[in-house]
Amino acid sequence: MRRILISLIFVLIIIIFFLDRKNFNEYEISGKTMGSIDYNIKYISFEKKILKTELDSILIEFNKIFSTYIPNSEISIINKSIGKSNVSKEFGELFSVSKLIHLQTDGMFDPTVGPLVNKWGFGPQSIETIPTKNEIDQIMQFVGFDKIIFENGYINKKFKESYIDFSSVAKGYAVDIIHSYIESKNIFNSYVEIGGEVRVSGKNKNQKNWVLGIREPRFDDKINLSAIVSLPNMALATSGNYLNNYYVDDSLYFHTINPKTGYPAYTNMLSASVFSETCLVADAYATAFMAMDFNESKKILESSNNLLGYFIYLEKGEIKSYISDKLKPYITINRK
């Protein structure tokens, strides 16, 4: 009799759960952050639990830490300093993860290349002539994560000229922070996207995986999808040289800088889409892979238990793609 009663209670709980699912709504919040970058948040809940003002407040505080465009931001103050500086929990976390990925990519992910990015005209100011070797060599003296140490809550800079710029992973880290805030509200079905970097959890309003599009690498303004991904509880970040480049004297220069040479990276990679548990990690690896060639990127990707990837690359003038085996059940390639 007791066994029957337990079974009935179990069935009743299941019925109540599925009836309640009908009362779930999808809420959507959108806005801008980091200047002109769009964000789009969706979550599934019985009621509206999150206000736009809450998210905007979190993102404003984020910018106060990491924006190099704000003169009195935490990172701007550190960049003007030499020696030890006490840093926030968020700054320390981002620095530590960046340092780890810097080591795992043999130095190809390096947030100290900011002065080189600016010198090559990919920062606030454009250029009409390319930098000289002497100018690059002068900057390279102060580039390198080995010149900045984080220990016991303090950043220690060997040189005042060393400059930290987390802009390549800021969107990914902000996605993770917003995702954590949403989960703190006991919401476990959500979609968080900032400037194209995405993290999803649970299911959408139709009880299916969230569906994302990966942009085709193009050098014009047209936006075509290269692939569709049905993503389960993962983050996605995409980097591509097609997004930022220019011509000088009939030569094409890409915005990804090789931190070992100080020059724009010349690689056969056109686009790197990386999937991981956090958007920060996905964003950092996607950035690093665009400074490497396809074979180097593939080797690192396949040696990791926490990364999946979709690469678009050139081989003998032909555009090709690579998909991690574990990603294949979730991705549909747009065949033309």
Short mmCIF file of N, CA and C in Angstrom, two decimals, residues 140-282:
data_model
loop_
_atom_site.label_atom_id
_atom_site.label_comp_id
_atom_site.label_asym_id
_atom_site.label_seq_id
_atom_site.Cartn_x
_atom_site.Cartn_y
_atom_site.Cartn_z
N MET A 140 57.64 46.44 -28.20
CA MET A 140 57.79 45.03 -27.81
C MET A 140 58.58 44.85 -26.51
N GLN A 141 59.37 45.85 -26.12
CA GLN A 141 60.11 45.77 -24.86
C GLN A 141 59.17 45.59 -23.67
N PHE A 142 57.95 46.10 -23.81
CA PHE A 142 57.03 46.14 -22.68
C PHE A 142 55.83 45.21 -22.85
N VAL A 143 55.82 44.45 -23.93
CA VAL A 143 54.74 43.51 -24.21
C VAL A 143 55.11 42.14 -23.65
N GLY A 144 54.12 41.48 -23.05
CA GLY A 144 54.34 40.13 -22.53
C GLY A 144 53.76 39.96 -21.14
N PHE A 145 52.99 38.91 -20.95
CA PHE A 145 52.37 38.65 -19.66
C PHE A 145 53.41 38.36 -18.57
N ASP A 146 54.60 37.96 -18.97
CA ASP A 146 55.65 37.67 -17.99
C ASP A 146 56.12 38.94 -17.29
N LYS A 147 55.80 40.10 -17.84
CA LYS A 147 56.22 41.37 -17.25
C LYS A 147 55.23 41.90 -16.22
N ILE A 148 54.12 41.16 -16.04
CA ILE A 148 53.10 41.56 -15.06
C ILE A 148 52.75 40.35 -14.21
N ILE A 149 52.79 40.51 -12.90
CA ILE A 149 52.55 39.40 -11.97
C ILE A 149 51.32 39.70 -11.13
N PHE A 150 50.50 38.67 -10.92
CA PHE A 150 49.35 38.78 -10.01
C PHE A 150 49.55 37.81 -8.86
N GLU A 151 49.54 38.35 -7.64
CA GLU A 151 49.78 37.51 -6.47
C GLU A 151 49.14 38.15 -5.23
N ASN A 152 48.40 37.33 -4.47
CA ASN A 152 47.79 37.76 -3.20
C ASN A 152 46.96 39.04 -3.34
N GLY A 153 46.21 39.12 -4.44
CA GLY A 153 45.32 40.26 -4.63
C GLY A 153 45.97 41.51 -5.18
N TYR A 154 47.24 41.41 -5.60
CA TYR A 154 47.96 42.57 -6.12
C TYR A 154 48.50 42.29 -7.52
N ILE A 155 48.43 43.31 -8.37
CA ILE A 155 49.12 43.31 -9.66
C ILE A 155 50.46 44.01 -9.47
N ASN A 156 51.50 43.41 -10.00
CA ASN A 156 52.83 44.01 -9.91
C ASN A 156 53.39 44.19 -11.32
N LYS A 157 53.53 45.44 -11.75
CA LYS A 157 54.05 45.76 -13.08
C LYS A 157 55.54 46.10 -13.00
N LYS A 158 56.33 45.44 -13.83
CA LYS A 158 57.76 45.72 -13.87
C LYS A 158 58.04 47.06 -14.55
N PHE A 159 57.22 47.38 -15.55
CA PHE A 159 57.43 48.61 -16.32
C PHE A 159 56.13 49.42 -16.36
N LYS A 160 56.26 50.71 -16.21
CA LYS A 160 55.08 51.58 -16.30
C LYS A 160 54.46 51.50 -17.68
N GLU A 161 55.30 51.29 -18.71
CA GLU A 161 54.82 51.27 -20.10
C GLU A 161 54.00 50.03 -20.43
N SER A 162 54.10 48.98 -19.63
CA SER A 162 53.29 47.78 -19.88
C SER A 162 51.82 48.13 -19.73
N TYR A 163 51.02 47.60 -20.62
CA TYR A 163 49.62 48.04 -20.76
C TYR A 163 48.72 46.82 -20.89
N ILE A 164 47.73 46.74 -20.01
CA ILE A 164 46.79 45.61 -20.04
C ILE A 164 45.51 46.05 -20.73
N ASP A 165 45.02 45.24 -21.62
CA ASP A 165 43.76 45.53 -22.32
C ASP A 165 43.00 44.21 -22.49
N PHE A 166 41.90 44.09 -21.77
CA PHE A 166 41.10 42.87 -21.82
C PHE A 166 39.94 42.97 -22.81
N SER A 167 40.02 43.91 -23.75
CA SER A 167 38.88 44.11 -24.66
C SER A 167 38.58 42.87 -25.49
N SER A 168 39.57 42.03 -25.76
CA SER A 168 39.33 40.83 -26.58
C SER A 168 38.48 39.80 -25.85
N VAL A 169 38.42 39.88 -24.52
CA VAL A 169 37.63 38.90 -23.75
C VAL A 169 36.60 39.56 -22.85
N ALA A 170 36.48 40.88 -22.92
CA ALA A 170 35.56 41.60 -22.04
C ALA A 170 34.12 41.16 -22.25
N LYS A 171 33.73 41.00 -23.50
CA LYS A 171 32.34 40.59 -23.77
C LYS A 171 32.06 39.21 -23.19
N GLY A 172 33.00 38.30 -23.38
CA GLY A 172 32.82 36.95 -22.86
C GLY A 172 32.71 36.92 -21.36
N TYR A 173 33.57 37.68 -20.68
CA TYR A 173 33.53 37.71 -19.21
C TYR A 173 32.25 38.37 -18.72
N ALA A 174 31.81 39.43 -19.40
CA ALA A 174 30.56 40.10 -19.02
C ALA A 174 29.37 39.15 -19.18
N VAL A 175 29.39 38.33 -20.23
CA VAL A 175 28.34 37.32 -20.42
C VAL A 175 28.27 36.40 -19.20
N ASP A 176 29.43 35.94 -18.73
CA ASP A 176 29.46 35.03 -17.58
C ASP A 176 28.93 35.70 -16.32
N ILE A 177 29.27 36.97 -16.13
CA ILE A 177 28.81 37.69 -14.94
C ILE A 177 27.29 37.85 -14.96
N ILE A 178 26.74 38.21 -16.12
CA ILE A 178 25.28 38.33 -16.23
C ILE A 178 24.62 36.96 -16.05
N HIS A 179 25.20 35.93 -16.63
CA HIS A 179 24.67 34.57 -16.48
C HIS A 179 24.62 34.17 -15.00
N SER A 180 25.68 34.46 -14.26
CA SER A 180 25.72 34.14 -12.83
C SER A 180 24.65 34.91 -12.06
N TYR A 181 24.44 36.17 -12.44
CA TYR A 181 23.41 36.96 -11.77
C TYR A 181 22.03 36.37 -12.00
N ILE A 182 21.77 35.95 -13.23
CA ILE A 182 20.47 35.34 -13.55
C ILE A 182 20.27 34.06 -12.74
N GLU A 183 21.30 33.24 -12.63
CA GLU A 183 21.19 32.00 -11.84
C GLU A 183 20.98 32.30 -10.36
N SER A 184 21.51 33.42 -9.88
CA SER A 184 21.32 33.79 -8.47
C SER A 184 19.86 34.10 -8.17
N LYS A 185 19.08 34.34 -9.23
CA LYS A 185 17.63 34.57 -9.09
C LYS A 185 16.85 33.27 -9.26
N ASN A 186 17.56 32.13 -9.20
CA ASN A 186 16.95 30.80 -9.37
C ASN A 186 16.29 30.64 -10.74
N ILE A 187 16.95 31.19 -11.74
CA ILE A 187 16.52 31.02 -13.13
C ILE A 187 17.60 30.19 -13.83
N PHE A 188 17.19 29.04 -14.35
CA PHE A 188 18.16 28.11 -14.91
C PHE A 188 17.90 27.78 -16.37
N ASN A 189 17.03 28.56 -17.00
CA ASN A 189 16.79 28.46 -18.44
C ASN A 189 16.98 29.86 -19.01
N SER A 190 18.15 30.11 -19.60
CA SER A 190 18.44 31.48 -20.02
C SER A 190 19.38 31.52 -21.22
N TYR A 191 19.36 32.68 -21.87
CA TYR A 191 20.19 32.98 -23.04
C TYR A 191 20.79 34.35 -22.80
N VAL A 192 22.10 34.43 -22.78
CA VAL A 192 22.78 35.71 -22.55
C VAL A 192 23.73 35.97 -23.73
N GLU A 193 23.53 37.09 -24.41
CA GLU A 193 24.37 37.42 -25.57
C GLU A 193 24.82 38.87 -25.48
N ILE A 194 26.11 39.09 -25.58
CA ILE A 194 26.68 40.43 -25.60
C ILE A 194 27.63 40.52 -26.79
N GLY A 195 27.27 41.34 -27.76
CA GLY A 195 28.13 41.54 -28.92
C GLY A 195 28.49 40.28 -29.67
N GLY A 196 27.56 39.32 -29.71
CA GLY A 196 27.79 38.09 -30.45
C GLY A 196 28.34 36.94 -29.63
N GLU A 197 28.83 37.21 -28.41
CA GLU A 197 29.30 36.14 -27.53
C GLU A 197 28.12 35.67 -26.68
N VAL A 198 27.96 34.36 -26.55
CA VAL A 198 26.72 33.80 -26.02
C VAL A 198 26.99 32.73 -24.97
N ARG A 199 26.11 32.68 -23.97
CA ARG A 199 26.09 31.55 -23.03
C ARG A 199 24.63 31.19 -22.75
N VAL A 200 24.32 29.91 -22.83
CA VAL A 200 22.95 29.46 -22.61
C VAL A 200 22.93 28.39 -21.53
N SER A 201 21.77 28.28 -20.88
CA SER A 201 21.56 27.20 -19.92
C SER A 201 20.13 26.71 -20.04
N GLY A 202 19.93 25.42 -19.74
CA GLY A 202 18.59 24.86 -19.79
C GLY A 202 18.01 24.83 -21.19
N LYS A 203 16.71 25.11 -21.26
CA LYS A 203 15.97 25.03 -22.52
C LYS A 203 15.27 26.35 -22.82
N ASN A 204 14.83 26.50 -24.08
CA ASN A 204 14.05 27.68 -24.44
C ASN A 204 12.58 27.47 -24.09
N LYS A 205 11.72 28.38 -24.51
CA LYS A 205 10.31 28.30 -24.12
C LYS A 205 9.60 27.10 -24.73
N ASN A 206 10.18 26.51 -25.76
CA ASN A 206 9.61 25.32 -26.39
C ASN A 206 10.23 24.03 -25.87
N GLN A 207 10.97 24.15 -24.75
CA GLN A 207 11.62 22.99 -24.13
C GLN A 207 12.63 22.32 -25.06
N LYS A 208 13.29 23.12 -25.86
CA LYS A 208 14.34 22.63 -26.75
C LYS A 208 15.62 23.42 -26.48
N ASN A 209 16.74 22.90 -26.99
CA ASN A 209 18.00 23.63 -26.86
C ASN A 209 17.89 24.99 -27.54
N TRP A 210 18.58 25.96 -26.98
CA TRP A 210 18.65 27.28 -27.61
C TRP A 210 19.39 27.16 -28.95
N VAL A 211 18.91 27.87 -29.95
CA VAL A 211 19.48 27.79 -31.30
C VAL A 211 20.26 29.07 -31.61
N LEU A 212 21.51 28.89 -32.05
CA LEU A 212 22.39 30.01 -32.34
C LEU A 212 22.91 29.93 -33.76
N GLY A 213 23.20 31.08 -34.34
CA GLY A 213 23.79 31.12 -35.68
C GLY A 213 25.24 31.55 -35.62
N ILE A 214 26.06 30.96 -36.48
CA ILE A 214 27.47 31.36 -36.60
C ILE A 214 27.64 32.05 -37.95
N ARG A 215 28.17 33.25 -37.90
CA ARG A 215 28.28 34.09 -39.09
C ARG A 215 29.34 33.55 -40.05
N GLU A 216 29.02 33.66 -41.32
CA GLU A 216 29.98 33.31 -42.37
C GLU A 216 31.03 34.41 -42.48
N PRO A 217 32.33 34.04 -42.55
CA PRO A 217 33.36 35.07 -42.69
C PRO A 217 33.30 35.74 -44.06
N ARG A 218 32.99 37.03 -44.07
CA ARG A 218 32.89 37.78 -45.31
C ARG A 218 33.59 39.12 -45.11
N PHE A 219 34.11 39.67 -46.19
CA PHE A 219 34.80 40.95 -46.13
C PHE A 219 33.92 42.10 -46.61
N ASP A 220 32.61 41.83 -46.78
CA ASP A 220 31.67 42.89 -47.08
C ASP A 220 30.69 42.99 -45.92
N ASP A 221 29.64 43.81 -46.09
CA ASP A 221 28.71 44.06 -45.00
C ASP A 221 27.57 43.04 -44.92
N LYS A 222 27.55 42.09 -45.85
CA LYS A 222 26.47 41.11 -45.85
C LYS A 222 26.65 40.13 -44.69
N ILE A 223 25.53 39.73 -44.08
CA ILE A 223 25.57 38.78 -42.98
C ILE A 223 24.86 37.50 -43.40
N ASN A 224 25.62 36.47 -43.62
CA ASN A 224 25.08 35.14 -43.92
C ASN A 224 25.51 34.18 -42.83
N LEU A 225 24.66 33.19 -42.54
CA LEU A 225 24.99 32.21 -41.52
C LEU A 225 25.75 31.04 -42.13
N SER A 226 26.86 30.72 -41.52
CA SER A 226 27.65 29.57 -41.95
C SER A 226 27.14 28.28 -41.34
N ALA A 227 26.62 28.39 -40.11
CA ALA A 227 26.14 27.19 -39.41
C ALA A 227 25.10 27.57 -38.37
N ILE A 228 24.27 26.59 -38.03
CA ILE A 228 23.28 26.72 -36.96
C ILE A 228 23.65 25.71 -35.88
N VAL A 229 23.65 26.17 -34.62
CA VAL A 229 24.02 25.29 -33.51
C VAL A 229 22.87 25.23 -32.52
N SER A 230 22.50 24.01 -32.14
CA SER A 230 21.51 23.78 -31.09
C SER A 230 22.29 23.51 -29.81
N LEU A 231 22.45 24.54 -29.00
CA LEU A 231 23.46 24.51 -27.95
C LEU A 231 22.91 24.10 -26.59
N PRO A 232 23.47 23.05 -25.97
CA PRO A 232 23.03 22.64 -24.63
C PRO A 232 24.01 23.08 -23.54
N ASN A 233 23.60 24.01 -22.70
CA ASN A 233 24.39 24.40 -21.52
C ASN A 233 25.86 24.67 -21.83
N MET A 234 26.09 25.57 -22.77
CA MET A 234 27.46 25.91 -23.15
C MET A 234 27.56 27.38 -23.53
N ALA A 235 28.79 27.81 -23.70
CA ALA A 235 29.06 29.16 -24.17
C ALA A 235 29.73 29.10 -25.53
N LEU A 236 29.52 30.13 -26.32
CA LEU A 236 30.07 30.22 -27.68
C LEU A 236 30.68 31.60 -27.89
N ALA A 237 31.90 31.62 -28.41
CA ALA A 237 32.53 32.88 -28.83
C ALA A 237 33.17 32.67 -30.20
N THR A 238 33.04 33.67 -31.05
CA THR A 238 33.59 33.60 -32.40
C THR A 238 34.52 34.78 -32.66
N SER A 239 35.68 34.50 -33.22
CA SER A 239 36.60 35.55 -33.66
C SER A 239 36.89 35.36 -35.14
N GLY A 240 37.09 36.48 -35.83
CA GLY A 240 37.40 36.39 -37.26
C GLY A 240 38.11 37.63 -37.74
N ASN A 241 39.12 37.47 -38.57
CA ASN A 241 39.85 38.61 -39.09
C ASN A 241 39.03 39.45 -40.06
N TYR A 242 37.95 38.87 -40.58
CA TYR A 242 37.09 39.60 -41.49
C TYR A 242 36.37 40.75 -40.80
N LEU A 243 36.36 40.75 -39.46
CA LEU A 243 35.62 41.75 -38.71
C LEU A 243 36.34 43.09 -38.61
N ASN A 244 37.67 43.09 -38.77
CA ASN A 244 38.43 44.33 -38.58
C ASN A 244 39.74 44.24 -39.36
N ASN A 245 39.82 44.98 -40.47
CA ASN A 245 41.02 44.96 -41.30
C ASN A 245 41.07 46.24 -42.14
N TYR A 246 42.20 46.49 -42.77
CA TYR A 246 42.31 47.65 -43.64
C TYR A 246 43.42 47.44 -44.68
N TYR A 247 43.39 48.26 -45.70
CA TYR A 247 44.42 48.24 -46.74
C TYR A 247 45.34 49.46 -46.57
N VAL A 248 46.64 49.24 -46.70
CA VAL A 248 47.63 50.32 -46.82
C VAL A 248 48.60 49.91 -47.91
N ASP A 249 48.75 50.78 -48.90
CA ASP A 249 49.66 50.50 -50.03
C ASP A 249 49.37 49.14 -50.67
N ASP A 250 48.09 48.88 -50.89
CA ASP A 250 47.63 47.65 -51.55
C ASP A 250 47.89 46.37 -50.74
N SER A 251 48.25 46.51 -49.47
CA SER A 251 48.43 45.34 -48.61
C SER A 251 47.30 45.30 -47.57
N LEU A 252 46.78 44.10 -47.31
CA LEU A 252 45.69 43.92 -46.36
C LEU A 252 46.26 43.56 -44.99
N TYR A 253 45.86 44.31 -43.96
CA TYR A 253 46.33 44.06 -42.60
C TYR A 253 45.14 43.69 -41.71
N PHE A 254 45.33 42.62 -40.91
CA PHE A 254 44.28 42.12 -40.03
C PHE A 254 44.52 42.57 -38.59
N HIS A 255 43.42 42.66 -37.82
CA HIS A 255 43.52 43.25 -36.48
C HIS A 255 44.13 42.32 -35.44
N THR A 256 44.22 41.02 -35.71
CA THR A 256 44.81 40.10 -34.74
C THR A 256 46.33 40.24 -34.78
N ILE A 257 46.91 40.59 -33.64
CA ILE A 257 48.36 40.80 -33.56
C ILE A 257 49.04 39.55 -33.01
N ASN A 258 50.13 39.17 -33.65
CA ASN A 258 50.95 38.08 -33.12
C ASN A 258 51.81 38.65 -32.00
N PRO A 259 51.57 38.24 -30.75
CA PRO A 259 52.31 38.84 -29.63
C PRO A 259 53.79 38.51 -29.61
N LYS A 260 54.22 37.55 -30.40
CA LYS A 260 55.63 37.18 -30.43
C LYS A 260 56.43 38.01 -31.43
N THR A 261 55.75 38.48 -32.47
CA THR A 261 56.44 39.26 -33.50
C THR A 261 56.12 40.75 -33.44
N GLY A 262 54.93 41.08 -32.90
CA GLY A 262 54.49 42.47 -32.87
C GLY A 262 53.80 42.91 -34.15
N TYR A 263 53.64 41.99 -35.09
CA TYR A 263 53.03 42.29 -36.38
C TYR A 263 51.68 41.59 -36.50
N PRO A 264 50.79 42.10 -37.38
CA PRO A 264 49.53 41.40 -37.62
C PRO A 264 49.78 39.95 -38.00
N ALA A 265 48.97 39.07 -37.44
CA ALA A 265 49.15 37.63 -37.69
C ALA A 265 48.74 37.28 -39.11
N TYR A 266 49.58 36.56 -39.80
CA TYR A 266 49.25 36.04 -41.12
C TYR A 266 48.97 34.55 -40.97
N THR A 267 47.74 34.18 -41.16
CA THR A 267 47.29 32.84 -40.84
C THR A 267 46.27 32.38 -41.87
N ASN A 268 46.06 31.08 -41.97
CA ASN A 268 45.03 30.57 -42.87
C ASN A 268 43.68 30.44 -42.19
N MET A 269 43.59 30.86 -40.94
CA MET A 269 42.31 30.84 -40.22
C MET A 269 41.46 32.04 -40.64
N LEU A 270 40.21 31.78 -41.01
CA LEU A 270 39.27 32.85 -41.34
C LEU A 270 38.32 33.13 -40.18
N SER A 271 37.96 32.09 -39.45
CA SER A 271 37.01 32.23 -38.36
C SER A 271 37.20 31.09 -37.37
N ALA A 272 37.16 31.43 -36.08
CA ALA A 272 37.27 30.41 -35.02
C ALA A 272 36.09 30.56 -34.08
N SER A 273 35.23 29.55 -34.04
CA SER A 273 34.12 29.51 -33.09
C SER A 273 34.45 28.46 -32.04
N VAL A 274 34.50 28.88 -30.79
CA VAL A 274 34.91 28.00 -29.71
C VAL A 274 33.78 27.85 -28.70
N PHE A 275 33.57 26.62 -28.26
CA PHE A 275 32.52 26.29 -27.30
C PHE A 275 33.19 25.81 -26.01
N SER A 276 32.72 26.34 -24.88
CA SER A 276 33.27 25.94 -23.59
C SER A 276 32.21 26.12 -22.51
N GLU A 277 32.55 25.78 -21.27
CA GLU A 277 31.60 25.92 -20.18
C GLU A 277 31.37 27.39 -19.84
N THR A 278 32.39 28.22 -20.01
CA THR A 278 32.25 29.65 -19.76
C THR A 278 32.58 30.44 -21.01
N CYS A 279 31.98 31.61 -21.12
CA CYS A 279 32.19 32.43 -22.31
C CYS A 279 33.56 33.10 -22.29
N LEU A 280 34.08 33.37 -21.10
CA LEU A 280 35.42 33.94 -20.99
C LEU A 280 36.45 33.01 -21.61
N VAL A 281 36.39 31.74 -21.26
CA VAL A 281 37.35 30.77 -21.80
C VAL A 281 37.18 30.63 -23.31
N ALA A 282 35.93 30.53 -23.77
CA ALA A 282 35.68 30.42 -25.21
C ALA A 282 36.22 31.64 -25.95
#
